[in-house]
Amino acid sequence: MRLPEHAARAIAQLEAAGFETWAVGGCVRDSLRGAEPHDWDLCTAARPAQMQTVFAGERVLETGLRHGTLTLLTDGGPLEITTFRADGGYSDGRHPDGVRFVGRIEDDLARRDFTVGAMAWHPERGLCDPFGGRDDLQNGLLRAVGDPDARFQEDALRILRAVRFASKLGFTVEPETAAAMRRQVARLDCIAAERVREELTGMLCGRFVQRALMEFADVIGYVLPELTPMFGCNQQNPHHRYDVWEHSVRATGQVPAEPVLRWSMLLHDCGKPACKTVDEKGIGHFYGHPAVSRELAEGILTRLRFSNEDSARILLLVEQHDRPFGDTDKLLRRRLSRIGEARFRDLLAIKKGDVVGQGTHPGDIAWLYDMEQRLNRVLAEDACLSLRQLAVDGNDMGALGLSGPAVGEMLQALLDAVIDEQTDNTREALLACARARMEERHDE
Ligand code: ATP
Ligand code: MG
């Protein structure tokens, strides 16, 4: 294991001043399993004021001094440095009542949630591993430090952290730990929506998301109760090999690990159970499910306080996931003009995940590649797809005598006419087209 230069230097500086210091947590876990840590955290016997003295003159952020944390900005990246501490009680099940600074690294490691994240490392002293984290890492096991029920009672967010780590690392949750997660799941009620959202998003973006979602469907269903009707909902349809839940899970694992895509895929069919009908041949149908999925998804996204932007992107994909693109370039341009290139490409990814997740004809995605080719061709043509590209603007409409909302409506109608190849995109042709429409309106 090798420390990056900036972390080694900070450890050396603190130790030169007499304060024992270690690399700790996720960076130790990731280095030991041969992955590149995304950041390095240190913990130290120095109190915050003592750290400030050691790093006087350097760039320091007082991130959480009361909790003993300070961020040192170095050329190698930010370093989070925290005083050895034990957490006080957790009477509200989410925030420690207070922190107590402690003298020994082992006492600091004991407050951490999982053994694989409760190890520290030092360039000379080597590994400090009082809870068997290294063995668990080798065996791919996620195990709570100490009594699992007590740990989840202290901070229920750890239940979702476990699912996130299972999804990210592909680890098995040790059975006692998994049983305690289930016993304590109702404590998630007191966790702030934003924190639930962040853990779920991290979980959804993990490499092993399918396994984690299948194994912990009940835990996910506790925080997203709208999804529980999907569990075991048989589709009774030759196009589908799996129930609605497993189909959605498999589809989620198929799309790129980007939060909006993963969330959209998870939610795209959540309205299916409510829409299910079975015809006389015994075939299941789900007419109108995208709109119902959208409605349920909107409730979830609002409750979890998603940004308006992410929410709009997800809802668009959920609502349109089943809508055909149409066979003609005209229809493609129309859709493209409505939703833009980026959303169009998202939609292609969603449709691909959906088809592959059906599990019946995995080879049947050639048409999606064709669609992508057509999209690229249409984009290369530099066709007129937005109001900005029209050869007339609002002033021209004003000169024709239009005002208020009629201006925007006319411009949109002209754009549709250009896309549908009913008129050229020239000033003359568009003005003529607008006049004709106004006369029509007049005659009505
Ligand atoms: P990641 O790769 O996701 O950053 P990580 O293990 O570094 O994984 P962080 O959330 O960055 O996770 O937390 C850093 C360390 O702090 C963890 O390894 C763990 O030891 C400890 N920790 C973080 N959150 C909690 C918590 N809610 N309860 C107990 N320990 C925690
Ligand atoms: Mg981390």
Tab-separated table of C-alpha atoms and ligand atoms in Angstrom:
chain	number	residue	atom	x	y	z
A	1	MET	CA	0.000	0.000	0.000
A	2	ARG	CA	1.337	3.417	-0.921
A	3	LEU	CA	0.296	6.821	0.355
A	4	PRO	CA	0.104	9.687	-2.091
A	5	GLU	CA	2.652	12.420	-1.497
A	6	HIS	CA	0.195	14.969	-0.038
A	7	ALA	CA	-1.184	12.530	2.554
A	8	ALA	CA	2.282	11.300	3.542
A	9	ARG	CA	3.453	14.877	4.049
A	10	ALA	CA	0.491	15.841	6.252
A	11	ILE	CA	1.025	12.732	8.401
A	12	ALA	CA	4.720	13.581	8.725
A	13	GLN	CA	3.937	17.192	9.708
A	14	LEU	CA	1.468	16.164	12.413
A	15	GLU	CA	3.736	13.433	13.758
A	16	ALA	CA	6.737	15.797	13.824
A	17	ALA	CA	4.635	17.933	16.187
A	18	GLY	CA	4.021	14.864	18.370
A	19	PHE	CA	0.539	13.813	17.202
A	20	GLU	CA	-0.104	10.236	16.158
A	21	THR	CA	-1.813	10.261	12.724
A	22	TRP	CA	-3.193	7.609	10.352
A	23	ALA	CA	-4.883	7.214	7.000
A	24	VAL	CA	-8.347	5.837	7.737
A	25	GLY	CA	-11.645	4.546	6.383
A	26	GLY	CA	-12.578	4.198	2.729
A	27	CYS	CA	-9.102	4.968	1.387
A	28	VAL	CA	-7.559	2.104	3.370
A	29	ARG	CA	-10.350	-0.255	2.292
A	30	ASP	CA	-10.013	0.724	-1.363
A	31	SER	CA	-6.189	0.524	-1.410
A	32	LEU	CA	-6.252	-2.930	0.164
A	33	ARG	CA	-8.662	-4.212	-2.446
A	34	GLY	CA	-6.521	-2.773	-5.217
A	35	ALA	CA	-8.804	0.090	-6.157
A	36	GLU	CA	-7.782	3.728	-6.451
A	37	PRO	CA	-9.236	5.675	-3.475
A	38	HIS	CA	-11.237	8.695	-4.594
A	39	ASP	CA	-10.058	10.675	-1.599
A	40	TRP	CA	-7.814	10.290	1.415
A	41	ASP	CA	-8.951	10.850	4.991
A	42	LEU	CA	-6.639	11.111	7.976
A	43	CYS	CA	-7.317	10.840	11.674
A	44	THR	CA	-5.066	12.210	14.337
A	45	ALA	CA	-4.505	12.640	18.071
A	46	ALA	CA	-4.227	16.411	17.469
A	47	ARG	CA	-7.200	18.536	18.532
A	48	PRO	CA	-8.564	21.013	15.965
A	49	ALA	CA	-6.691	23.966	17.472
A	50	GLN	CA	-3.471	21.959	17.438
A	51	MET	CA	-4.006	21.031	13.783
A	52	GLN	CA	-4.471	24.699	12.986
A	53	THR	CA	-1.128	25.456	14.616
A	54	VAL	CA	0.624	22.680	12.690
A	55	PHE	CA	-0.868	23.878	9.388
A	56	ALA	CA	-0.553	27.599	10.095
A	57	GLY	CA	0.036	29.453	6.832
A	58	GLU	CA	-1.415	26.665	4.716
A	59	ARG	CA	-4.842	26.662	3.108
A	60	VAL	CA	-7.264	25.219	5.618
A	61	LEU	CA	-11.064	24.985	5.606
A	62	GLU	CA	-12.766	24.770	8.975
A	63	THR	CA	-15.190	22.115	7.737
A	64	GLY	CA	-16.489	20.843	11.051
A	65	LEU	CA	-14.234	22.023	13.827
A	66	ARG	CA	-16.770	21.156	16.514
A	67	HIS	CA	-16.687	17.559	15.317
A	68	GLY	CA	-12.927	17.695	15.064
A	69	THR	CA	-12.701	17.917	11.273
A	70	LEU	CA	-10.628	20.260	9.180
A	71	THR	CA	-9.858	20.168	5.460
A	72	LEU	CA	-6.333	20.841	4.298
A	73	LEU	CA	-6.180	22.032	0.690
A	74	THR	CA	-3.031	20.668	-0.923
A	75	ASP	CA	-1.719	20.538	-4.483
A	76	GLY	CA	-2.534	16.824	-4.441
A	77	GLY	CA	-6.188	17.516	-3.534
A	78	PRO	CA	-8.166	18.168	-0.350
A	79	LEU	CA	-7.399	16.100	2.751
A	80	GLU	CA	-9.981	15.674	5.453
A	81	ILE	CA	-8.323	15.372	8.858
A	82	THR	CA	-10.318	14.446	11.962
A	83	THR	CA	-9.378	14.202	15.624
A	84	PHE	CA	-9.690	10.695	17.142
A	85	ARG	CA	-13.202	10.717	18.525
A	86	ALA	CA	-15.944	8.553	19.904
A	87	ASP	CA	-19.548	9.518	19.271
A	88	GLY	CA	-21.798	10.197	22.243
A	89	GLY	CA	-25.289	8.658	22.382
A	90	TYR	CA	-27.709	8.935	19.454
A	91	SER	CA	-30.979	9.824	21.144
A	92	ASP	CA	-32.598	10.897	17.851
A	93	GLY	CA	-31.264	7.979	15.824
A	94	ARG	CA	-29.362	10.177	13.409
A	95	HIS	CA	-27.021	12.708	15.022
A	96	PRO	CA	-24.579	11.884	17.802
A	97	ASP	CA	-25.555	13.909	20.884
A	98	GLY	CA	-22.015	15.081	21.106
A	99	VAL	CA	-18.533	14.006	20.199
A	100	ARG	CA	-15.877	13.109	22.685
A	101	PHE	CA	-12.268	13.335	21.628
A	102	VAL	CA	-10.343	10.196	22.545
A	103	GLY	CA	-6.661	9.348	22.770
A	104	ARG	CA	-6.445	6.051	20.909
A	105	ILE	CA	-6.946	5.147	17.281
A	106	GLU	CA	-8.744	1.937	18.308
A	107	ASP	CA	-11.443	3.956	20.078
A	108	ASP	CA	-11.945	6.033	16.950
A	109	LEU	CA	-12.235	2.945	14.747
A	110	ALA	CA	-14.900	1.515	17.097
A	111	ARG	CA	-17.399	4.296	16.176
A	112	ARG	CA	-17.297	3.418	12.464
A	113	ASP	CA	-20.050	1.397	10.889
A	114	PHE	CA	-18.520	-1.511	8.942
A	115	THR	CA	-15.352	-3.487	9.616
A	116	VAL	CA	-13.941	-2.935	6.121
A	117	GLY	CA	-14.143	0.826	6.744
A	118	ALA	CA	-12.822	0.590	10.308
A	119	MET	CA	-9.138	0.126	9.476
A	120	ALA	CA	-6.296	2.611	9.654
A	121	TRP	CA	-2.919	2.539	7.963
A	122	HIS	CA	0.422	4.194	8.634
A	123	PRO	CA	3.526	4.070	6.426
A	124	GLU	CA	5.739	2.736	9.277
A	125	ARG	CA	3.317	1.210	11.767
A	126	GLY	CA	1.331	-0.613	9.076
A	127	LEU	CA	-2.288	-1.688	9.419
A	128	CYS	CA	-4.434	-1.112	12.511
A	129	ASP	CA	-7.334	-3.539	12.218
A	130	PRO	CA	-8.986	-4.336	15.578
A	131	PHE	CA	-12.248	-5.664	14.067
A	132	GLY	CA	-11.012	-8.087	11.431
A	133	GLY	CA	-11.718	-5.769	8.518
A	134	ARG	CA	-8.925	-7.218	6.406
A	135	ASP	CA	-10.336	-10.751	6.594
A	136	ASP	CA	-13.821	-9.475	5.829
A	137	LEU	CA	-12.442	-7.551	2.870
A	138	GLN	CA	-10.728	-10.695	1.596
A	139	ASN	CA	-13.975	-12.635	1.960
A	140	GLY	CA	-16.092	-9.879	0.455
A	141	LEU	CA	-18.139	-9.473	3.635
A	142	LEU	CA	-19.804	-6.357	4.936
A	143	ARG	CA	-20.080	-6.712	8.703
A	144	ALA	CA	-21.165	-4.166	11.298
A	145	VAL	CA	-18.582	-3.183	13.901
A	146	GLY	CA	-19.856	-4.517	17.237
A	147	ASP	CA	-23.549	-5.238	17.894
A	148	PRO	CA	-25.351	-4.656	14.572
A	149	ASP	CA	-28.761	-3.826	16.073
A	150	ALA	CA	-27.193	-1.207	18.326
A	151	ARG	CA	-25.281	0.304	15.422
A	152	PHE	CA	-28.383	0.646	13.246
A	153	GLN	CA	-30.353	2.022	16.187
A	154	GLU	CA	-27.707	4.715	16.683
A	155	ASP	CA	-27.825	5.766	13.058
A	156	ALA	CA	-30.325	4.157	10.696
A	157	LEU	CA	-28.653	5.699	7.656
A	158	ARG	CA	-26.133	2.886	8.045
A	159	ILE	CA	-28.826	0.472	6.793
A	160	LEU	CA	-28.812	2.226	3.430
A	161	ARG	CA	-25.037	2.654	3.519
A	162	ALA	CA	-24.818	-1.146	3.758
A	163	VAL	CA	-26.965	-1.545	0.642
A	164	ARG	CA	-24.874	1.095	-1.115
A	165	PHE	CA	-21.625	-0.672	-0.238
A	166	ALA	CA	-23.087	-4.019	-1.304
A	167	SER	CA	-23.976	-2.464	-4.655
A	168	LYS	CA	-20.676	-0.637	-5.062
A	169	LEU	CA	-18.290	-3.334	-3.850
A	170	GLY	CA	-20.295	-6.454	-4.695
A	171	PHE	CA	-19.906	-7.653	-1.105
A	172	THR	CA	-22.222	-9.999	0.736
A	173	VAL	CA	-23.797	-8.544	3.836
A	174	GLU	CA	-22.888	-10.834	6.733
A	175	PRO	CA	-26.113	-12.602	7.874
A	176	GLU	CA	-26.304	-11.156	11.401
A	177	THR	CA	-25.756	-7.678	9.983
A	178	ALA	CA	-28.398	-8.228	7.278
A	179	ALA	CA	-30.909	-9.533	9.826
A	180	ALA	CA	-30.354	-6.470	12.014
A	181	MET	CA	-30.831	-4.152	9.009
A	182	ARG	CA	-34.263	-5.698	8.529
A	183	ARG	CA	-35.171	-5.572	12.212
A	184	GLN	CA	-34.263	-1.898	12.435
A	185	VAL	CA	-35.545	-0.765	9.049
A	186	ALA	CA	-38.411	1.323	10.491
A	187	ARG	CA	-35.794	3.620	12.059
A	188	LEU	CA	-35.174	4.977	8.574
A	189	ASP	CA	-38.294	7.077	9.201
A	190	CYS	CA	-36.231	9.614	11.086
A	191	ILE	CA	-33.513	10.030	8.445
A	192	ALA	CA	-33.615	13.236	6.396
A	193	ALA	CA	-34.946	12.769	2.850
A	194	GLU	CA	-31.805	14.227	1.254
A	195	ARG	CA	-29.571	11.690	2.949
A	196	VAL	CA	-31.864	8.839	1.922
A	197	ARG	CA	-31.746	10.161	-1.638
A	198	GLU	CA	-27.962	10.358	-1.694
A	199	GLU	CA	-27.506	6.809	-0.410
A	200	LEU	CA	-30.093	5.430	-2.847
A	201	THR	CA	-28.462	7.282	-5.718
A	202	GLY	CA	-25.024	5.942	-4.764
A	203	MET	CA	-26.528	2.463	-4.507
A	204	LEU	CA	-28.218	2.752	-7.909
A	205	CYS	CA	-24.911	3.751	-9.506
A	206	GLY	CA	-23.017	0.753	-8.121
A	207	ARG	CA	-21.613	-1.963	-10.391
A	208	PHE	CA	-23.504	-4.658	-8.519
A	209	VAL	CA	-26.803	-2.813	-8.376
A	210	GLN	CA	-28.874	-5.737	-9.644
A	211	ARG	CA	-27.773	-8.044	-6.894
A	212	ALA	CA	-28.203	-5.384	-4.213
A	213	LEU	CA	-31.701	-4.437	-5.388
A	214	MET	CA	-32.859	-8.043	-5.539
A	215	GLU	CA	-31.393	-8.989	-2.175
A	216	PHE	CA	-32.570	-5.876	-0.346
A	217	ALA	CA	-35.833	-5.275	-2.187
A	218	ASP	CA	-37.628	-5.206	1.183
A	219	VAL	CA	-35.322	-2.476	2.540
A	220	ILE	CA	-35.706	-0.420	-0.657
A	221	GLY	CA	-39.459	-1.014	-0.483
A	222	TYR	CA	-39.501	0.430	3.006
A	223	VAL	CA	-38.190	3.795	1.832
A	224	LEU	CA	-39.925	3.602	-1.570
A	225	PRO	CA	-43.256	1.939	-0.681
A	226	GLU	CA	-44.651	2.940	-4.093
A	227	LEU	CA	-42.481	0.181	-5.584
A	228	THR	CA	-43.664	-2.746	-3.479
A	229	PRO	CA	-46.601	-3.696	-5.768
A	230	MET	CA	-43.936	-4.449	-8.410
A	231	PHE	CA	-42.538	-7.315	-6.343
A	232	GLY	CA	-43.812	-10.562	-7.843
A	233	CYS	CA	-46.166	-8.773	-10.249
A	234	ASN	CA	-46.334	-11.328	-13.062
A	235	GLN	CA	-46.468	-9.769	-16.522
A	236	GLN	CA	-48.139	-12.768	-18.226
A	237	ASN	CA	-46.697	-11.547	-21.469
A	238	PRO	CA	-44.531	-13.363	-24.025
A	239	HIS	CA	-42.310	-10.279	-24.308
A	240	HIS	CA	-41.391	-10.499	-20.645
A	241	ARG	CA	-39.520	-13.236	-18.857
A	242	TYR	CA	-39.431	-11.540	-15.444
A	243	ASP	CA	-41.880	-9.986	-13.031
A	244	VAL	CA	-42.148	-6.205	-13.048
A	245	TRP	CA	-39.607	-5.789	-10.248
A	246	GLU	CA	-36.936	-8.077	-11.633
A	247	HIS	CA	-37.409	-6.604	-15.094
A	248	SER	CA	-36.908	-3.097	-13.685
A	249	VAL	CA	-33.868	-4.200	-11.697
A	250	ARG	CA	-32.247	-5.830	-14.720
A	251	ALA	CA	-33.009	-2.806	-16.867
A	252	THR	CA	-31.466	-0.548	-14.197
A	253	GLY	CA	-28.251	-2.557	-14.337
A	254	GLN	CA	-28.138	-2.104	-18.124
A	255	VAL	CA	-28.036	1.685	-18.380
A	256	PRO	CA	-24.874	3.750	-17.797
A	257	ALA	CA	-24.175	4.468	-14.106
A	258	GLU	CA	-25.552	7.995	-14.244
A	259	PRO	CA	-28.071	8.995	-11.528
A	260	VAL	CA	-30.842	10.273	-13.817
A	261	LEU	CA	-30.700	7.213	-16.071
A	262	ARG	CA	-30.554	4.739	-13.192
A	263	TRP	CA	-33.455	6.384	-11.335
A	264	SER	CA	-35.535	6.597	-14.524
A	265	MET	CA	-34.982	2.937	-15.250
A	266	LEU	CA	-35.862	1.908	-11.707
A	267	LEU	CA	-39.101	3.890	-11.832
A	268	HIS	CA	-40.141	3.481	-15.479
A	269	ASP	CA	-42.631	0.660	-14.867
A	270	CYS	CA	-43.706	1.370	-11.288
A	271	GLY	CA	-47.214	2.166	-12.545
A	272	LYS	CA	-47.609	-1.256	-14.167
A	273	PRO	CA	-49.189	-3.139	-11.246
A	274	ALA	CA	-51.992	-0.573	-11.010
A	275	CYS	CA	-52.652	-0.821	-14.762
A	276	LYS	CA	-52.588	-4.579	-15.181
A	277	THR	CA	-55.400	-6.270	-17.090
A	278	VAL	CA	-55.503	-9.818	-18.474
A	279	ASP	CA	-57.256	-10.495	-21.793
A	280	GLU	CA	-59.309	-13.565	-22.693
A	281	LYS	CA	-56.177	-15.320	-23.988
A	282	GLY	CA	-54.547	-14.870	-20.599
A	283	ILE	CA	-52.078	-12.235	-21.818
A	284	GLY	CA	-51.230	-9.374	-19.459
A	285	HIS	CA	-51.543	-5.755	-20.608
A	286	PHE	CA	-50.579	-2.513	-18.913
A	287	TYR	CA	-52.357	0.187	-20.887
A	288	GLY	CA	-51.517	3.689	-19.799
A	289	HIS	CA	-48.796	2.625	-17.378
A	290	PRO	CA	-46.215	5.303	-18.334
A	291	ALA	CA	-48.537	8.066	-17.108
A	292	VAL	CA	-49.209	6.235	-13.846
A	293	SER	CA	-45.485	5.535	-13.426
A	294	ARG	CA	-44.839	9.214	-13.902
A	295	GLU	CA	-47.355	10.132	-11.242
A	296	LEU	CA	-45.902	7.707	-8.690
A	297	ALA	CA	-42.365	8.756	-9.619
A	298	GLU	CA	-43.259	12.400	-9.109
A	299	GLY	CA	-44.397	11.617	-5.575
A	300	ILE	CA	-41.131	9.831	-4.820
A	301	LEU	CA	-38.907	12.529	-6.327
A	302	THR	CA	-40.732	15.295	-4.491
A	303	ARG	CA	-40.538	13.472	-1.178
A	304	LEU	CA	-36.813	12.865	-1.664
A	305	ARG	CA	-36.298	16.512	-2.580
A	306	PHE	CA	-34.749	16.009	-5.989
A	307	SER	CA	-33.733	19.200	-7.787
A	308	ASN	CA	-36.295	20.479	-10.287
A	309	GLU	CA	-33.854	19.788	-13.086
A	310	ASP	CA	-33.181	16.139	-12.214
A	311	SER	CA	-36.826	15.585	-11.472
A	312	ALA	CA	-37.903	16.958	-14.860
A	313	ARG	CA	-35.351	14.801	-16.680
A	314	ILE	CA	-36.405	11.637	-14.845
A	315	LEU	CA	-40.132	12.271	-15.306
A	316	LEU	CA	-39.710	12.910	-19.019
A	317	LEU	CA	-37.881	9.615	-19.465
A	318	VAL	CA	-40.409	7.689	-17.375
A	319	GLU	CA	-43.312	9.170	-19.290
A	320	GLN	CA	-41.815	8.663	-22.745
A	321	HIS	CA	-40.030	5.342	-22.260
A	322	ASP	CA	-42.687	3.416	-24.159
A	323	ARG	CA	-43.558	5.977	-26.819
A	324	PRO	CA	-42.434	4.902	-30.310
A	325	PHE	CA	-39.997	7.141	-32.154
A	326	GLY	CA	-41.793	6.627	-35.451
A	327	ASP	CA	-40.272	5.399	-38.695
A	328	THR	CA	-39.757	8.630	-40.547
A	329	ASP	CA	-37.138	11.340	-40.267
A	330	LYS	CA	-39.975	13.801	-39.962
A	331	LEU	CA	-41.210	12.194	-36.756
A	332	LEU	CA	-37.677	11.924	-35.454
A	333	ARG	CA	-37.062	15.627	-36.077
A	334	ARG	CA	-40.337	16.486	-34.380
A	335	ARG	CA	-39.416	14.568	-31.238
A	336	LEU	CA	-35.903	15.955	-31.350
A	337	SER	CA	-37.222	19.472	-31.563
A	338	ARG	CA	-39.490	18.851	-28.561
A	339	ILE	CA	-36.974	17.277	-26.198
A	340	GLY	CA	-33.520	18.182	-27.536
A	341	GLU	CA	-30.527	16.021	-28.413
A	342	ALA	CA	-29.406	15.180	-24.859
A	343	ARG	CA	-32.834	13.921	-23.748
A	344	PHE	CA	-33.217	12.054	-27.018
A	345	ARG	CA	-29.963	10.206	-26.338
A	346	ASP	CA	-31.085	9.500	-22.756
A	347	LEU	CA	-34.267	8.050	-24.170
A	348	LEU	CA	-32.285	5.751	-26.481
A	349	ALA	CA	-30.343	4.485	-23.440
A	350	ILE	CA	-33.587	3.916	-21.533
A	351	LYS	CA	-35.200	2.041	-24.406
A	352	LYS	CA	-32.141	-0.138	-24.744
A	353	GLY	CA	-32.143	-0.942	-21.015
A	354	ASP	CA	-35.843	-1.686	-21.211
A	355	VAL	CA	-35.486	-4.128	-24.119
A	356	VAL	CA	-32.458	-5.922	-22.686
A	357	GLY	CA	-34.179	-6.093	-19.287
A	358	GLN	CA	-37.128	-7.955	-20.812
A	359	GLY	CA	-34.845	-10.960	-21.173
A	360	THR	CA	-36.749	-12.516	-24.054
A	361	HIS	CA	-35.035	-11.254	-27.184
A	362	PRO	CA	-31.767	-9.700	-26.085
A	363	GLY	CA	-30.548	-9.575	-29.695
A	364	ASP	CA	-33.425	-7.379	-30.712
A	365	ILE	CA	-31.777	-4.034	-30.230
A	366	ALA	CA	-30.494	-3.527	-33.772
A	367	TRP	CA	-33.287	-1.023	-34.398
A	368	LEU	CA	-31.928	1.106	-31.583
A	369	TYR	CA	-28.555	1.327	-33.275
A	370	ASP	CA	-30.339	2.240	-36.501
A	371	MET	CA	-32.213	4.941	-34.625
A	372	GLU	CA	-28.946	6.299	-33.282
A	373	GLN	CA	-27.518	6.395	-36.804
A	374	ARG	CA	-30.588	8.250	-38.026
A	375	LEU	CA	-30.300	10.681	-35.139
A	376	ASN	CA	-26.671	11.373	-36.004
A	377	ARG	CA	-27.574	11.890	-39.640
A	378	VAL	CA	-30.431	14.268	-38.863
A	379	LEU	CA	-28.195	16.247	-36.521
A	380	ALA	CA	-25.467	16.421	-39.178
A	381	GLU	CA	-28.008	17.873	-41.642
A	382	ASP	CA	-28.200	20.868	-39.350
A	383	ALA	CA	-31.972	20.921	-39.821
A	384	CYS	CA	-34.092	23.636	-38.225
A	385	LEU	CA	-35.247	22.182	-34.905
A	386	SER	CA	-35.657	25.137	-32.579
A	387	LEU	CA	-37.390	28.511	-32.538
A	388	ARG	CA	-33.962	30.130	-32.518
A	389	GLN	CA	-33.207	28.644	-35.929
A	390	LEU	CA	-36.397	29.951	-37.544
A	391	ALA	CA	-35.909	32.640	-40.190
A	392	VAL	CA	-38.539	34.813	-38.449
A	393	ASP	CA	-38.886	35.961	-34.853
A	394	GLY	CA	-41.314	37.573	-32.417
A	395	ASN	CA	-40.869	41.030	-33.951
A	396	ASP	CA	-42.022	39.724	-37.311
A	397	MET	CA	-45.103	38.287	-35.651
A	398	GLY	CA	-45.747	41.643	-33.969
A	399	ALA	CA	-45.540	43.354	-37.364
A	400	LEU	CA	-48.240	40.970	-38.602
A	401	GLY	CA	-50.462	42.175	-35.768
A	402	LEU	CA	-50.052	39.306	-33.305
A	403	SER	CA	-49.482	39.943	-29.620
A	404	GLY	CA	-49.327	38.119	-26.293
A	405	PRO	CA	-49.330	34.331	-26.246
A	406	ALA	CA	-50.397	34.253	-29.903
A	407	VAL	CA	-46.811	35.169	-30.854
A	408	GLY	CA	-45.286	32.070	-29.265
A	409	GLU	CA	-48.081	29.865	-30.557
A	410	MET	CA	-47.570	31.047	-34.111
A	411	LEU	CA	-43.798	30.597	-33.939
A	412	GLN	CA	-44.280	27.044	-32.634
A	413	ALA	CA	-46.768	26.306	-35.420
A	414	LEU	CA	-44.279	27.637	-37.992
A	415	LEU	CA	-41.526	25.487	-36.517
A	416	ASP	CA	-43.754	22.405	-36.739
A	417	ALA	CA	-44.534	23.279	-40.337
A	418	VAL	CA	-40.816	23.550	-41.161
A	419	ILE	CA	-40.092	20.238	-39.429
A	420	ASP	CA	-42.974	18.614	-41.287
A	421	GLU	CA	-41.585	20.030	-44.546
A	422	GLN	CA	-44.781	21.976	-45.254
A	423	THR	CA	-42.795	25.162	-45.719
A	424	ASP	CA	-39.202	26.240	-46.316
A	425	ASN	CA	-37.390	27.983	-43.520
A	426	THR	CA	-37.127	31.319	-45.326
A	427	ARG	CA	-38.507	34.627	-44.186
A	428	GLU	CA	-40.776	35.001	-47.162
A	429	ALA	CA	-42.219	31.501	-46.979
A	430	LEU	CA	-42.745	31.721	-43.208
A	431	LEU	CA	-44.476	35.101	-43.367
A	432	ALA	CA	-46.770	33.795	-46.090
A	433	CYS	CA	-47.493	30.728	-44.001
A	434	ALA	CA	-48.258	32.879	-40.956
A	435	ARG	CA	-50.603	35.130	-42.923
A	436	ALA	CA	-52.426	32.116	-44.340
A	437	ARG	CA	-52.895	30.712	-40.842
A	438	MET	CA	-54.210	34.051	-39.554
A	439	GLU	CA	-56.732	34.195	-42.381
A	440	GLU	CA	-57.843	30.635	-41.681
A	441	ARG	CA	-58.319	31.564	-38.069
A	442	HIS	CA	-60.239	34.656	-39.145
A	443	ASP	CA	-62.581	32.656	-41.373
A	444	GLU	CA	-63.447	30.161	-38.645
B	1	ATP	P1	-16.829	6.052	-0.035
B	1	ATP	O1	-15.922	5.331	-0.966
B	1	ATP	O2	-18.249	5.929	-0.415
B	1	ATP	O3	-16.413	7.443	0.287
B	1	ATP	P2	-16.207	5.596	2.702
B	1	ATP	O4	-16.054	4.332	3.489
B	1	ATP	O5	-15.046	6.509	2.592
B	1	ATP	O6	-16.744	5.190	1.303
B	1	ATP	P3	-17.578	7.867	3.772
B	1	ATP	O7	-19.030	8.135	3.808
B	1	ATP	O8	-16.682	8.738	2.961
B	1	ATP	O9	-17.438	6.343	3.312
B	1	ATP	O10	-17.086	7.843	5.294
B	1	ATP	C1	-15.732	7.719	5.640
B	1	ATP	C2	-15.610	6.778	6.842
B	1	ATP	O11	-16.293	7.320	7.960
B	1	ATP	C3	-16.224	5.414	6.601
B	1	ATP	O12	-15.307	4.490	6.040
B	1	ATP	C4	-16.657	5.011	7.992
B	1	ATP	O13	-15.546	4.465	8.678
B	1	ATP	C5	-17.015	6.329	8.650
B	1	ATP	N1	-18.448	6.657	8.557
B	1	ATP	C6	-19.055	7.460	7.663
B	1	ATP	N2	-20.362	7.583	7.881
B	1	ATP	C7	-20.630	6.830	8.946
B	1	ATP	C8	-21.812	6.526	9.690
B	1	ATP	N3	-22.997	7.025	9.348
B	1	ATP	N4	-21.688	5.715	10.771
B	1	ATP	C9	-20.492	5.210	11.127
B	1	ATP	N5	-19.357	5.433	10.464
B	1	ATP	C10	-19.405	6.230	9.404
B	2	MG	MG	-15.006	8.431	1.627
